[in-house]
Short mmCIF file of C-alpha atoms in Angstrom, two decimals:
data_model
loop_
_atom_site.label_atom_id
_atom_site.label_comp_id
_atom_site.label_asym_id
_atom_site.label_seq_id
_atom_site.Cartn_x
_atom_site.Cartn_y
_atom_site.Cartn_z
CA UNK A 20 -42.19 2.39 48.91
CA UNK A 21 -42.63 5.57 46.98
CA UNK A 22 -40.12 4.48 44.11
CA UNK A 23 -38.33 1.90 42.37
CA UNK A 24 -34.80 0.61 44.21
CA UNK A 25 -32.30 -2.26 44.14
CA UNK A 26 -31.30 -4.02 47.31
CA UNK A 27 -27.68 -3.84 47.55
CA UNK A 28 -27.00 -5.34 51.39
CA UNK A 29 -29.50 -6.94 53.56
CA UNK A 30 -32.83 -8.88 52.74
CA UNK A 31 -36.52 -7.76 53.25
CA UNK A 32 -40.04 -9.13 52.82
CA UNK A 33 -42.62 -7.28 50.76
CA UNK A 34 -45.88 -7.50 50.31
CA UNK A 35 -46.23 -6.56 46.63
CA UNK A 36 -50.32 -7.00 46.78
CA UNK A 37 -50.53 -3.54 45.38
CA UNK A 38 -49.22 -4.37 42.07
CA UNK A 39 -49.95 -8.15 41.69
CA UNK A 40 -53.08 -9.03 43.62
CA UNK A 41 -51.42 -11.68 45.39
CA UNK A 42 -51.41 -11.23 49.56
CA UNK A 43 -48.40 -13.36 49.91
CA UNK A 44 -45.24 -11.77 51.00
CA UNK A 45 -42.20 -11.92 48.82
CA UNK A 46 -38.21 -12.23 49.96
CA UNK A 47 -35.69 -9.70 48.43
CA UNK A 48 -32.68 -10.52 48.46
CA UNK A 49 -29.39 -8.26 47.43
CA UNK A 50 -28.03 -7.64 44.29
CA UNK A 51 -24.69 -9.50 43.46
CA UNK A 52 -21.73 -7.82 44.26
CA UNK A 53 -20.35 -8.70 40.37
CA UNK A 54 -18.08 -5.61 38.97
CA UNK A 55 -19.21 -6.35 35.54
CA UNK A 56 -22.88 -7.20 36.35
CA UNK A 57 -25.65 -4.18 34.37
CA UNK A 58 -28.38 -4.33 36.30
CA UNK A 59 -31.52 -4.81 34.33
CA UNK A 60 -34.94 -4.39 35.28
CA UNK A 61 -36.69 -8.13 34.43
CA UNK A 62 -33.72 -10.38 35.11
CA UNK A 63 -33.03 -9.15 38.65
CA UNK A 64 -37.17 -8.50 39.95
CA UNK A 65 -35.98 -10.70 42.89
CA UNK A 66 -33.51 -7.91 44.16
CA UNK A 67 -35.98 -4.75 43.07
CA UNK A 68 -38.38 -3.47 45.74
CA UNK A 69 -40.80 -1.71 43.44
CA UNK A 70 -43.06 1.32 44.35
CA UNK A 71 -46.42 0.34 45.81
CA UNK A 72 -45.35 -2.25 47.25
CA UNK A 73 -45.08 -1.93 51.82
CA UNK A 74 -42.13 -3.36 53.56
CA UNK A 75 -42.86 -5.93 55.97
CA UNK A 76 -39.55 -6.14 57.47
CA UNK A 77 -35.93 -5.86 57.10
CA UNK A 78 -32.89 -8.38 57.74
CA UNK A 79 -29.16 -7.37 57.94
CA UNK A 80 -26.36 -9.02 59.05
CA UNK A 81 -23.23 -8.45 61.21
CA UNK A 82 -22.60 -4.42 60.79
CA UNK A 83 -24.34 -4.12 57.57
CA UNK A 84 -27.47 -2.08 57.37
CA UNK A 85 -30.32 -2.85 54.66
CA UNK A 86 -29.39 -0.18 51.11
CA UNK A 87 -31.37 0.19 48.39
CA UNK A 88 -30.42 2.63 45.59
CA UNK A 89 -33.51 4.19 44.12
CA UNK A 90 -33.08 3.66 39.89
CA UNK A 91 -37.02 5.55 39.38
CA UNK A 92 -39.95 7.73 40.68
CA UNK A 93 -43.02 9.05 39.64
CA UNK A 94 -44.47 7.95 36.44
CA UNK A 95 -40.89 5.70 35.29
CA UNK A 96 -41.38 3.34 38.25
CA UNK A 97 -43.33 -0.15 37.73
CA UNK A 98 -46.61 1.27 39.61
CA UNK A 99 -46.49 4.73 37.44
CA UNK A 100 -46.14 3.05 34.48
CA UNK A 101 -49.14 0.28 35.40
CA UNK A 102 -51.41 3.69 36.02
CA UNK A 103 -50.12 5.39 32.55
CA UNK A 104 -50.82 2.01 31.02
CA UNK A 105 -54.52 2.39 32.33
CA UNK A 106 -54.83 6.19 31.26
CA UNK A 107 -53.67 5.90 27.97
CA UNK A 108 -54.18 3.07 27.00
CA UNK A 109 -52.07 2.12 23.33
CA UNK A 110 -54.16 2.40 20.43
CA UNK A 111 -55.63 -0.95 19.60
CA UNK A 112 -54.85 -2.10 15.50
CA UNK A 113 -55.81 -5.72 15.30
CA UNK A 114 -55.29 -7.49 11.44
CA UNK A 115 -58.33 -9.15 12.01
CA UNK A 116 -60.17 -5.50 12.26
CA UNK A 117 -58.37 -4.42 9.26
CA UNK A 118 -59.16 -7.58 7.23
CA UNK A 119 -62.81 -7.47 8.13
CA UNK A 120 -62.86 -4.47 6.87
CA UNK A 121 -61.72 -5.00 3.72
CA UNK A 122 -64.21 -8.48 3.24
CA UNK A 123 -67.11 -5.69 4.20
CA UNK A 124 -65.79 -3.20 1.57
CA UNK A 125 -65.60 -6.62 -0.87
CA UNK A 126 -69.64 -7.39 -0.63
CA UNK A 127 -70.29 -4.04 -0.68
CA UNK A 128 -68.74 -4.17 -3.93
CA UNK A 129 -70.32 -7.66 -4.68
CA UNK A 130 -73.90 -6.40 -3.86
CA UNK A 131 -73.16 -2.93 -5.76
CA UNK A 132 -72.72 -5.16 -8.71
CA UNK A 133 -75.54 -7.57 -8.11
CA UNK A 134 -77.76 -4.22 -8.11
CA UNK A 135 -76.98 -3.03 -11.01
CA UNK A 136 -77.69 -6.13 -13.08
CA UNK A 137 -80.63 -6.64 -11.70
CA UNK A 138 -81.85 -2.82 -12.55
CA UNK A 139 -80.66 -3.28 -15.94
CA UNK A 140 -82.25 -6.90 -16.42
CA UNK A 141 -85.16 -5.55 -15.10
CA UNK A 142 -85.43 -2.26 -17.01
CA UNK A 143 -84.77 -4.28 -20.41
CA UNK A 144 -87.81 -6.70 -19.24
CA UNK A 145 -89.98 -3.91 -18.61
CA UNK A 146 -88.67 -2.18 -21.96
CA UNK A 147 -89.54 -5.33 -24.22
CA UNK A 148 -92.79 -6.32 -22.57
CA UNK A 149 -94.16 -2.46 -22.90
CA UNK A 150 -93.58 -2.21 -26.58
CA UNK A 151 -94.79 -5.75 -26.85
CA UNK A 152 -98.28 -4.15 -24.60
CA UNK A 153 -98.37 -1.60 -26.93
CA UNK A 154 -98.27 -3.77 -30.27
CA UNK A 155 -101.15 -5.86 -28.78
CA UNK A 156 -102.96 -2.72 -27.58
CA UNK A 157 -102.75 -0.74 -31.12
CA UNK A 158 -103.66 -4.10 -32.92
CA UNK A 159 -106.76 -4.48 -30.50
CA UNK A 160 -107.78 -0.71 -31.49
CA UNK A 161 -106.90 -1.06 -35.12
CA UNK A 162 -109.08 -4.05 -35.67
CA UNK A 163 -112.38 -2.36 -33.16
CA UNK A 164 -111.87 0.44 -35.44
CA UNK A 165 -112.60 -1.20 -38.45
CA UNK A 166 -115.38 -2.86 -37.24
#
């Protein structure tokens, strides 16, 4: 099958390996004849003989011949849109991404803070204990001197 179509009279066997992996051949059967019936693409996959898929044979009965009516081709039918799917793929945006972002951003922030603390902690030690040194040191020179 090169598109999408409905079964309106007769049955067939498919093999729909070429969408679903599976070698096992699959019965179609028609569409009900209902006046008010939509069709609609999930609810009636048992009467929809999609592209891809190779027809293994065809049963009618009485004077009937097997119809289909073909509702898509090219990139609308279920095989187009499986290879559109794999081109362009939809852009991935997982909360889990976004959240680990944020909890990165948030020790970032955390270990910014840490930093600085330590700097200034440090900077006040090494403040204190020079001008302490330097007491000591002028003390030390003060008292050789007047010896």
């Amino acid at each position: 099958m090169h598109c999408d179509a409905v079964l309106l009279a007769g049955n067939c066997i498919v093999n729909e390996s070429m969408l679903t992996g599976e070698s096992v051949p699959v019965t179609k059967t028609p569409l009900p004849n209902d006046p008010g019936t939509l069709y609609d693409s999930k609810e009636h996959a048992r009467h929809t003989l999609y592209c891809g898929t190779q027809v293994i044979q065809t049963r009618y009965y009485g004077k009937h011949s097997v119809y289909a009516v073909v509702i898509s081709t090219g990139f609308n039918t279920s095989k187009g849109s499986l290879v559109r799917s794999i081109l362009y793929p939809p852009p991935v945006d997982f909360k889990f991404e976004q959240d680990s972002y944020k909890f990165v951003q948030l020790l970032a922030l955390i270990a910014s803070l840490g930093f600085v603390y330590t700097v200034v902690t440090k900077v006040k030690m090494v403040v204190t204990h020079y001008t302490g040194f330097s007491r000591n040191f002028t003390k030390v020179v003060l008292d050789q001197d007047k010896n």
